[in-house]
CSV table of N, CA and C in Angstrom, one decimal:
chain,number,residue,atom,x,y,z
A,262,MET,N,106.8,83.5,104.6
A,262,MET,CA,105.6,84.2,104.6
A,262,MET,C,105.4,84.8,106.0
A,263,SER,N,104.8,85.9,106.1
A,263,SER,CA,104.4,86.6,107.4
A,263,SER,C,103.2,85.9,108.0
A,264,GLU,N,103.2,85.9,109.4
A,264,GLU,CA,102.1,85.4,110.1
A,264,GLU,C,100.9,86.2,110.0
A,265,VAL,N,99.8,85.6,109.8
A,265,VAL,CA,98.5,86.2,109.7
A,265,VAL,C,97.7,85.9,111.0
A,266,SER,N,97.2,87.0,111.5
A,266,SER,CA,96.4,86.8,112.8
A,266,SER,C,95.1,87.6,112.7
A,267,ILE,N,94.0,87.1,113.4
A,267,ILE,CA,92.8,87.7,113.4
A,267,ILE,C,92.4,87.8,114.8
A,268,ARG,N,91.8,89.0,115.1
A,268,ARG,CA,91.3,89.3,116.5
A,268,ARG,C,90.0,90.1,116.5
A,269,GLU,N,89.2,90.0,117.5
A,269,GLU,CA,88.0,90.8,117.6
A,269,GLU,C,88.4,92.2,117.8
A,270,ALA,N,87.8,93.2,117.1
A,270,ALA,CA,88.2,94.5,117.2
A,270,ALA,C,87.7,95.1,118.6
A,271,VAL,N,88.3,96.2,119.1
A,271,VAL,CA,88.0,96.7,120.4
A,271,VAL,C,87.8,98.2,120.1
A,272,PRO,N,87.2,98.9,121.0
A,272,PRO,CA,87.0,100.4,120.8
A,272,PRO,C,88.2,101.2,120.4
A,273,ALA,N,89.4,100.9,120.8
A,273,ALA,CA,90.6,101.5,120.4
A,273,ALA,C,90.9,101.4,118.8
A,274,ASP,N,90.2,100.4,118.2
A,274,ASP,CA,90.4,100.2,116.8
A,274,ASP,C,89.5,101.1,115.9
A,275,THR,N,88.7,101.9,116.5
A,275,THR,CA,87.7,102.6,115.7
A,275,THR,C,88.3,103.4,114.6
A,276,ASP,N,89.3,104.2,114.8
A,276,ASP,CA,89.9,105.0,113.8
A,276,ASP,C,90.5,104.2,112.7
A,277,GLN,N,91.1,103.2,113.1
A,277,GLN,CA,91.7,102.2,112.0
A,277,GLN,C,90.6,101.6,111.2
A,278,ILE,N,89.5,101.2,111.8
A,278,ILE,CA,88.4,100.6,111.1
A,278,ILE,C,87.8,101.7,110.1
A,279,LEU,N,87.7,102.9,110.6
A,279,LEU,CA,87.1,103.9,109.6
A,279,LEU,C,88.1,104.2,108.5
A,280,ARG,N,89.5,104.1,108.7
A,280,ARG,CA,90.4,104.3,107.7
A,280,ARG,C,90.3,103.2,106.6
A,281,PHE,N,90.1,101.9,107.1
A,281,PHE,CA,89.9,100.8,106.2
A,281,PHE,C,88.6,100.9,105.4
A,282,ILE,N,87.5,101.4,106.1
A,282,ILE,CA,86.3,101.7,105.4
A,282,ILE,C,86.5,102.6,104.3
A,283,ARG,N,87.2,103.7,104.5
A,283,ARG,CA,87.5,104.7,103.4
A,283,ARG,C,88.3,104.1,102.3
A,284,GLU,N,89.2,103.3,102.7
A,284,GLU,CA,90.1,102.6,101.6
A,284,GLU,C,89.2,101.7,100.9
A,285,LEU,N,88.3,101.0,101.5
A,285,LEU,CA,87.4,100.1,100.7
A,285,LEU,C,86.5,100.9,99.8
A,286,ALA,N,86.0,102.0,100.2
A,286,ALA,CA,85.2,102.9,99.4
A,286,ALA,C,86.0,103.4,98.1
A,287,VAL,N,87.2,103.7,98.3
A,287,VAL,CA,88.0,104.1,97.1
A,287,VAL,C,88.2,102.9,96.2
A,288,TYR,N,88.5,101.8,96.8
A,288,TYR,CA,88.6,100.6,95.9
A,288,TYR,C,87.3,100.2,95.2
A,289,GLU,N,86.2,100.5,95.9
A,289,GLU,CA,84.9,100.2,95.2
A,289,GLU,C,84.3,101.4,94.4
A,290,LYS,N,85.2,102.3,94.1
A,290,LYS,CA,84.9,103.5,93.2
A,290,LYS,C,83.9,104.4,93.8
A,291,ALA,N,83.7,104.4,95.0
A,291,ALA,CA,82.8,105.3,95.7
A,291,ALA,C,83.4,106.1,96.8
A,292,PRO,N,84.5,106.8,96.6
A,292,PRO,CA,85.2,107.5,97.7
A,292,PRO,C,84.4,108.5,98.5
A,293,ASP,N,83.4,109.0,97.9
A,293,ASP,CA,82.6,110.0,98.6
A,293,ASP,C,81.4,109.5,99.2
A,294,ALA,N,81.2,108.2,99.2
A,294,ALA,CA,80.0,107.5,99.8
A,294,ALA,C,80.0,107.4,101.3
A,295,VAL,N,81.2,107.4,101.9
A,295,VAL,CA,81.4,107.1,103.3
A,295,VAL,C,80.9,108.4,104.0
A,296,LYS,N,79.8,108.3,104.7
A,296,LYS,CA,79.3,109.3,105.6
A,296,LYS,C,79.6,109.0,107.1
A,297,ALA,N,79.9,107.9,107.4
A,297,ALA,CA,80.1,107.5,108.9
A,297,ALA,C,81.3,108.3,109.4
A,298,THR,N,81.2,108.6,110.8
A,298,THR,CA,82.2,109.3,111.5
A,298,THR,C,82.8,108.2,112.5
A,299,ALA,N,83.9,108.5,113.1
A,299,ALA,CA,84.4,107.6,114.1
A,299,ALA,C,83.4,107.4,115.2
A,300,ASP,N,82.7,108.5,115.6
A,300,ASP,CA,81.7,108.3,116.6
A,300,ASP,C,80.5,107.3,116.2
A,301,ASP,N,80.2,107.3,114.9
A,301,ASP,CA,79.1,106.5,114.4
A,301,ASP,C,79.7,105.1,114.5
A,302,ILE,N,81.0,104.8,114.0
A,302,ILE,CA,81.5,103.4,114.0
A,302,ILE,C,81.6,102.9,115.5
A,303,ARG,N,82.1,103.8,116.3
A,303,ARG,CA,82.3,103.4,117.8
A,303,ARG,C,81.0,103.0,118.4
A,304,GLU,N,80.0,103.8,118.1
A,304,GLU,CA,78.6,103.4,118.7
A,304,GLU,C,78.0,102.2,118.0
A,305,ALA,N,78.2,102.0,116.8
A,305,ALA,CA,77.6,100.9,116.0
A,305,ALA,C,78.3,99.5,116.4
A,306,LEU,N,79.5,99.6,116.6
A,306,LEU,CA,80.3,98.3,116.9
A,306,LEU,C,80.5,98.1,118.4
A,307,PHE,N,80.6,99.1,119.2
A,307,PHE,CA,81.0,98.9,120.6
A,307,PHE,C,80.0,99.5,121.6
A,308,GLY,N,79.0,100.2,121.0
A,308,GLY,CA,78.1,100.9,122.0
A,308,GLY,C,77.2,99.9,122.7
A,309,GLU,N,76.3,100.4,123.7
A,309,GLU,CA,75.4,99.5,124.4
A,309,GLU,C,74.5,98.7,123.6
A,310,LYS,N,74.1,99.3,122.4
A,310,LYS,CA,73.1,98.6,121.6
A,310,LYS,C,73.7,98.1,120.3
A,311,ALA,N,75.0,97.8,120.3
A,311,ALA,CA,75.7,97.3,119.1
A,311,ALA,C,75.2,96.0,118.6
A,312,THR,N,74.9,95.8,117.4
A,312,THR,CA,74.5,94.5,116.9
A,312,THR,C,75.5,94.0,115.8
A,313,ALA,N,76.4,94.8,115.4
A,313,ALA,CA,77.5,94.4,114.5
A,313,ALA,C,78.8,94.2,115.2
A,314,ARG,N,79.7,93.4,114.6
A,314,ARG,CA,81.0,93.2,115.3
A,314,ARG,C,82.0,93.4,114.2
A,315,ALA,N,83.2,93.6,114.7
A,315,ALA,CA,84.3,93.8,113.7
A,315,ALA,C,85.5,92.8,114.0
A,316,LEU,N,86.3,92.6,113.1
A,316,LEU,CA,87.6,91.8,113.1
A,316,LEU,C,88.7,92.7,112.6
A,317,ILE,N,89.9,92.6,113.2
A,317,ILE,CA,91.1,93.2,112.7
A,317,ILE,C,92.0,92.1,112.3
A,318,CYS,N,92.6,92.2,111.1
A,318,CYS,CA,93.5,91.3,110.5
A,318,CYS,C,94.9,91.9,110.6
A,319,SER,N,95.9,91.1,111.0
A,319,SER,CA,97.3,91.6,110.9
A,319,SER,C,98.1,90.6,110.2
A,320,VAL,N,99.1,91.2,109.5
A,320,VAL,CA,100.0,90.4,108.7
A,320,VAL,C,101.4,90.8,109.1
A,321,GLY,N,102.2,89.9,109.7
A,321,GLY,CA,103.5,90.3,110.2
A,321,GLY,C,103.5,91.3,111.3
A,322,GLY,N,102.4,91.4,112.1
A,322,GLY,CA,102.3,92.4,113.1
A,322,GLY,C,101.7,93.7,112.7
A,323,LYS,N,101.4,93.9,111.5
A,323,LYS,CA,100.9,95.2,111.0
A,323,LYS,C,99.4,94.9,110.6
A,324,GLU,N,98.6,95.9,111.0
A,324,GLU,CA,97.2,95.8,110.7
A,324,GLU,C,97.0,95.9,109.2
A,325,ALA,N,96.3,94.9,108.7
A,325,ALA,CA,96.2,94.7,107.2
A,325,ALA,C,94.8,94.7,106.6
A,326,GLY,N,93.8,94.7,107.5
A,326,GLY,CA,92.5,94.5,107.0
A,326,GLY,C,91.4,94.4,108.1
A,327,PHE,N,90.3,94.4,107.7
A,327,PHE,CA,89.2,94.3,108.7
A,327,PHE,C,87.9,93.6,108.0
A,328,ALA,N,87.0,93.2,108.9
A,328,ALA,CA,85.7,92.8,108.4
A,328,ALA,C,84.7,93.2,109.5
A,329,VAL,N,83.5,93.5,109.0
A,329,VAL,CA,82.4,93.8,109.8
A,329,VAL,C,81.3,92.8,109.5
A,330,TYR,N,80.6,92.2,110.5
A,330,TYR,CA,79.6,91.2,110.3
A,330,TYR,C,78.6,91.3,111.4
A,331,PHE,N,77.4,90.7,111.1
A,331,PHE,CA,76.3,90.7,112.1
A,331,PHE,C,75.5,89.4,111.9
A,332,HIS,N,74.7,89.1,112.9
A,332,HIS,CA,73.9,87.9,112.7
A,332,HIS,C,72.6,88.3,112.0
A,333,ASN,N,72.1,87.4,111.1
A,333,ASN,CA,70.8,87.5,110.5
A,333,ASN,C,70.1,86.2,110.9
A,334,PHE,N,69.0,85.8,110.2
A,334,PHE,CA,68.2,84.6,110.6
A,334,PHE,C,67.6,84.1,109.4
A,335,SER,N,67.6,82.8,109.3
A,335,SER,CA,66.9,82.1,108.1
A,335,SER,C,65.7,81.4,108.7
A,336,THR,N,64.6,81.8,108.2
A,336,THR,CA,63.4,81.2,108.6
A,336,THR,C,63.3,79.8,108.0
A,337,TRP,N,63.8,79.6,106.9
A,337,TRP,CA,63.8,78.3,106.2
A,337,TRP,C,64.6,77.2,107.0
A,338,LEU,N,65.8,77.7,107.5
A,338,LEU,CA,66.7,76.8,108.3
A,338,LEU,C,66.2,76.8,109.8
A,339,GLY,N,65.6,77.9,110.1
A,339,GLY,CA,65.3,77.9,111.5
A,339,GLY,C,66.6,78.2,112.4
A,340,ARG,N,67.6,78.9,111.8
A,340,ARG,CA,68.8,79.1,112.4
A,340,ARG,C,69.3,80.5,112.1
A,341,PRO,N,70.2,80.9,113.0
A,341,PRO,CA,70.9,82.2,112.6
A,341,PRO,C,71.9,82.0,111.6
A,342,GLY,N,72.4,83.1,110.9
A,342,GLY,CA,73.4,83.1,110.0
A,342,GLY,C,74.4,84.2,110.3
A,343,ILE,N,75.4,84.4,109.6
A,343,ILE,CA,76.3,85.5,109.7
A,343,ILE,C,76.4,86.2,108.3
A,344,TYR,N,76.1,87.5,108.3
A,344,TYR,CA,76.2,88.3,107.2
A,344,TYR,C,77.5,89.2,107.3
A,345,LEU,N,78.3,89.0,106.2
A,345,LEU,CA,79.6,89.7,106.2
A,345,LEU,C,79.3,91.0,105.4
A,346,GLU,N,79.3,92.1,106.1
A,346,GLU,CA,79.0,93.3,105.6
A,346,GLU,C,80.1,94.0,104.7
A,347,ASP,N,81.2,93.8,105.3
A,347,ASP,CA,82.5,94.4,104.6
A,347,ASP,C,83.7,93.5,105.0
A,348,VAL,N,84.5,93.3,104.1
A,348,VAL,CA,85.8,92.7,104.2
A,348,VAL,C,86.8,93.4,103.4
A,349,TYR,N,87.9,93.7,103.9
A,349,TYR,CA,88.9,94.5,103.2
A,349,TYR,C,90.3,94.1,103.7
A,350,VAL,N,91.2,94.0,102.7
A,350,VAL,CA,92.6,93.7,103.0
A,350,VAL,C,93.5,94.7,102.2
A,351,THR,N,94.4,95.4,102.8
A,351,THR,CA,95.2,96.4,102.1
A,351,THR,C,95.8,95.8,100.8
A,352,PRO,N,96.1,96.6,99.9
A,352,PRO,CA,96.7,96.0,98.6
A,352,PRO,C,98.0,95.4,98.9
A,353,GLU,N,98.9,96.0,99.7
A,353,GLU,CA,100.2,95.4,100.0
A,353,GLU,C,100.1,94.0,100.6
A,354,CYS,N,99.0,93.7,101.3
A,354,CYS,CA,98.9,92.4,102.0
A,354,CYS,C,98.0,91.3,101.3
A,355,ARG,N,97.5,91.8,100.1
A,355,ARG,CA,96.7,90.8,99.4
A,355,ARG,C,97.7,89.7,98.9
A,356,GLY,N,97.2,88.4,98.9
A,356,GLY,CA,98.0,87.4,98.5
A,356,GLY,C,98.8,86.7,99.7
A,357,ALA,N,98.7,87.4,100.9
A,357,ALA,CA,99.4,86.8,102.1
A,357,ALA,C,98.5,85.9,102.9
A,358,GLY,N,97.3,85.6,102.4
A,358,GLY,CA,96.4,84.8,103.2
A,358,GLY,C,95.5,85.4,104.2
A,359,ALA,N,95.6,86.8,104.2
A,359,ALA,CA,94.7,87.6,105.0
A,359,ALA,C,93.2,87.3,104.8
A,360,GLY,N,92.8,87.4,103.6
A,360,GLY,CA,91.3,87.3,103.3
A,360,GLY,C,90.9,85.9,103.6
A,361,THR,N,91.7,84.9,103.3
A,361,THR,CA,91.4,83.5,103.7
A,361,THR,C,91.2,83.4,105.1
A,362,ALA,N,92.2,84.0,105.9
A,362,ALA,CA,92.2,83.9,107.4
A,362,ALA,C,90.9,84.5,107.9
A,363,ILE,N,90.4,85.7,107.4
A,363,ILE,CA,89.2,86.3,107.8
A,363,ILE,C,88.0,85.4,107.6
A,364,LEU,N,87.9,84.9,106.4
A,364,LEU,CA,86.7,84.1,106.1
A,364,LEU,C,86.7,82.7,106.8
A,365,LYS,N,88.0,82.1,107.1
A,365,LYS,CA,88.0,80.9,107.9
A,365,LYS,C,87.6,81.2,109.4
A,366,TYR,N,88.1,82.4,109.9
A,366,TYR,CA,87.6,82.8,111.3
A,366,TYR,C,86.1,82.9,111.3
A,367,LEU,N,85.4,83.5,110.3
A,367,LEU,CA,84.0,83.7,110.3
A,367,LEU,C,83.3,82.3,110.1
A,368,ALA,N,83.9,81.4,109.3
A,368,ALA,CA,83.3,80.1,109.1
A,368,ALA,C,83.3,79.3,110.3
A,369,ARG,N,84.5,79.4,111.1
A,369,ARG,CA,84.6,78.7,112.4
A,369,ARG,C,83.5,79.2,113.4
A,370,LEU,N,83.5,80.6,113.4
A,370,LEU,CA,82.4,81.2,114.2
A,370,LEU,C,81.0,80.7,113.9
A,371,ALA,N,80.7,80.7,112.6
A,371,ALA,CA,79.4,80.2,112.1
A,371,ALA,C,79.1,78.8,112.5
A,372,VAL,N,80.0,77.9,112.4
A,372,VAL,CA,80.0,76.6,112.7
A,372,VAL,C,79.7,76.4,114.3
A,373,ASN,N,80.6,77.1,115.0
A,373,ASN,CA,80.5,77.0,116.5
A,373,ASN,C,79.2,77.5,117.0
A,374,GLN,N,78.6,78.4,116.3
A,374,GLN,CA,77.4,79.1,116.9
A,374,GLN,C,76.1,78.4,116.2
A,375,ARG,N,76.4,77.3,115.4
A,375,ARG,CA,75.3,76.5,114.8
A,375,ARG,C,74.5,77.4,113.7
A,376,CYS,N,75.2,78.3,113.1
A,376,CYS,CA,74.6,79.1,112.1
A,376,CYS,C,74.5,78.2,110.8
A,377,GLY,N,73.4,78.5,110.1
A,377,GLY,CA,73.2,77.8,108.8
A,377,GLY,C,73.9,78.3,107.6
A,378,ARG,N,74.4,79.6,107.8
A,378,ARG,CA,75.0,80.3,106.6
A,378,ARG,C,75.9,81.3,106.9
A,379,LEU,N,76.9,81.5,106.0
A,379,LEU,CA,77.8,82.7,106.1
A,379,LEU,C,77.6,83.3,104.7
A,380,GLU,N,77.2,84.5,104.6
A,380,GLU,CA,76.9,85.1,103.3
A,380,GLU,C,77.3,86.5,103.2
A,381,TRP,N,77.4,87.0,102.0
A,381,TRP,CA,77.9,88.3,101.7
A,381,TRP,C,77.5,88.7,100.3
A,382,SER,N,77.7,90.0,99.9
A,382,SER,CA,77.5,90.5,98.6
A,382,SER,C,78.8,90.9,98.0
A,383,VAL,N,78.9,90.9,96.7
A,383,VAL,CA,80.2,91.5,96.1
A,383,VAL,C,79.7,92.2,94.8
A,384,LEU,N,80.3,93.3,94.5
A,384,LEU,CA,80.0,94.1,93.3
A,384,LEU,C,80.4,93.2,92.1
A,385,ASP,N,79.4,93.2,91.1
A,385,ASP,CA,79.5,92.4,89.9
A,385,ASP,C,80.8,92.6,89.1
A,386,TRP,N,81.4,93.7,89.2
A,386,TRP,CA,82.6,94.0,88.4
A,386,TRP,C,83.9,93.6,89.2
A,387,ASN,N,83.8,93.2,90.4
A,387,ASN,CA,85.0,92.9,91.3
A,387,ASN,C,85.4,91.4,91.0
A,388,MET,N,86.0,91.1,89.9
A,388,MET,CA,86.4,89.9,89.5
A,388,MET,C,87.5,89.2,90.4
A,389,PRO,N,88.5,90.0,90.9
A,389,PRO,CA,89.5,89.4,91.8
A,389,PRO,C,88.7,88.8,93.1
A,390,ALA,N,87.7,89.6,93.6
A,390,ALA,CA,87.1,89.1,94.8
A,390,ALA,C,86.2,87.9,94.4
A,391,ILE,N,85.5,88.0,93.3
A,391,ILE,CA,84.6,86.8,92.9
A,391,ILE,C,85.5,85.6,92.7
A,392,ARG,N,86.6,85.7,92.0
A,392,ARG,CA,87.4,84.5,91.8
A,392,ARG,C,87.9,84.0,93.2
A,393,PHE,N,88.3,84.8,94.1
A,393,PHE,CA,88.7,84.4,95.5
A,393,PHE,C,87.6,83.7,96.2
A,394,TYR,N,86.4,84.3,96.2
A,394,TYR,CA,85.3,83.6,96.9
A,394,TYR,C,85.0,82.3,96.3
A,395,GLU,N,85.0,82.2,95.0
A,395,GLU,CA,84.7,81.0,94.3
A,395,GLU,C,85.8,79.9,94.7
A,396,SER,N,87.1,80.3,94.8
A,396,SER,CA,88.1,79.4,95.2
A,396,SER,C,88.0,78.8,96.5
A,397,LEU,N,87.2,79.5,97.4
A,397,LEU,CA,86.9,79.0,98.7
A,397,LEU,C,85.7,78.1,98.8
A,398,GLY,N,85.0,78.0,97.7
A,398,GLY,CA,83.8,77.2,97.6
A,398,GLY,C,82.5,78.0,97.7
A,399,ALA,N,82.6,79.3,97.7
A,399,ALA,CA,81.4,80.0,97.8
A,399,ALA,C,80.7,80.0,96.4
A,400,VAL,N,79.3,80.1,96.5
A,400,VAL,CA,78.5,80.0,95.3
A,400,VAL,C,77.7,81.3,95.2
A,401,ALA,N,77.8,81.9,94.0
A,401,ALA,CA,76.9,83.1,93.8
A,401,ALA,C,75.4,82.7,93.8
A,402,GLN,N,74.6,83.6,94.4
A,402,GLN,CA,73.2,83.4,94.5
A,402,GLN,C,72.5,84.2,93.4
A,403,ASP,N,72.6,83.8,92.2
A,403,ASP,CA,72.1,84.6,91.0
A,403,ASP,C,70.6,84.7,91.1
A,404,GLU,N,69.9,83.8,91.7
A,404,GLU,CA,68.4,83.9,91.6
A,404,GLU,C,67.9,85.0,92.6
A,405,TRP,N,68.7,85.5,93.4
A,405,TRP,CA,68.2,86.5,94.4
A,405,TRP,C,68.6,87.9,93.9
A,406,ILE,N,67.7,88.9,94.0
A,406,ILE,CA,68.1,90.2,93.6
A,406,ILE,C,68.0,91.1,94.9
A,407,GLY,N,69.1,91.7,95.2
A,407,GLY,CA,69.1,92.6,96.4
A,407,GLY,C,68.3,93.9,96.2
A,408,TYR,N,67.6,94.3,97.1
A,408,TYR,CA,66.9,95.6,97.1
A,408,TYR,C,67.2,96.4,98.3
A,409,ARG,N,67.1,97.7,98.2
A,409,ARG,CA,67.5,98.6,99.3
A,409,ARG,C,66.6,99.8,99.3
A,410,LEU,N,66.2,100.2,100.5
A,410,LEU,CA,65.5,101.4,100.7
A,410,LEU,C,66.4,102.3,101.5
A,411,SER,N,66.7,103.5,101.1
A,411,SER,CA,67.5,104.5,101.9
A,411,SER,C,67.1,105.9,101.5
A,412,GLY,N,67.6,106.8,102.4
A,412,GLY,CA,67.4,108.2,102.1
A,412,GLY,C,66.0,108.6,102.0
A,413,GLU,N,65.6,109.4,101.0
A,413,GLU,CA,64.2,109.9,100.9
A,413,GLU,C,63.2,108.8,100.8
A,414,ALA,N,63.6,107.8,100.0
A,414,ALA,CA,62.6,106.6,99.9
A,414,ALA,C,62.4,105.9,101.1
A,415,LEU,N,63.3,105.8,102.0
A,415,LEU,CA,63.1,105.1,103.3
A,415,LEU,C,62.2,106.1,104.2
A,416,GLU,N,62.6,107.3,104.2
A,416,GLU,CA,61.8,108.3,105.0
A,416,GLU,C,60.4,108.4,104.5
A,417,ALA,N,60.1,108.3,103.2
A,417,ALA,CA,58.7,108.4,102.7
A,417,ALA,C,58.0,107.2,103.1
A,418,LEU,N,58.6,106.1,103.0
A,418,LEU,CA,57.8,104.8,103.4
A,418,LEU,C,57.5,104.8,104.9
A,419,ALA,N,58.3,105.4,105.6
A,419,ALA,CA,58.2,105.4,107.2
A,419,ALA,C,57.0,106.3,107.6
A,420,VAL,N,56.5,107.2,106.8
A,420,VAL,CA,55.6,108.1,107.1
A,420,VAL,C,54.2,107.5,107.1
A,421,ASP,N,53.4,107.7,108.3
A,421,ASP,CA,52.0,107.3,108.2
A,421,ASP,C,51.2,108.2,107.3
A,422,ASP,N,50.3,107.5,106.6
A,422,ASP,CA,49.4,108.2,105.7
A,422,ASP,C,48.4,109.1,106.5
């Protein structure tokens, strides 16, 4: 089996991260949904006001996936948490331990930073991912319903009456 390694992403990884984001969008059946540019990604992950971080996963020395995460906060726990925004492993590297390595890395980070949670969302039809997450001990939070404001609805709410 090839060696799996995880490292913090650096600005030189921007184009690769954007390629992985586009591949993930294709997998999630939304190939036209990615609007981000390399400049957007560079600023968001490595800019002066960056609040998100990225990881690069390699299998056998070849870049095989990525993760983007940021810290959130639980008022009930009184502790920060880590929210995994995206995780992706290329099809040819699935089954090599890359996904597990990424989640183990983030779990260690969460424990070392005294975070109360590591959480993420998964599309309800993505059974391979759901089975994988459950095999690691993750539990679906069925009682919570995610909501989103974006686009025109977000703009409309932001306007003063």
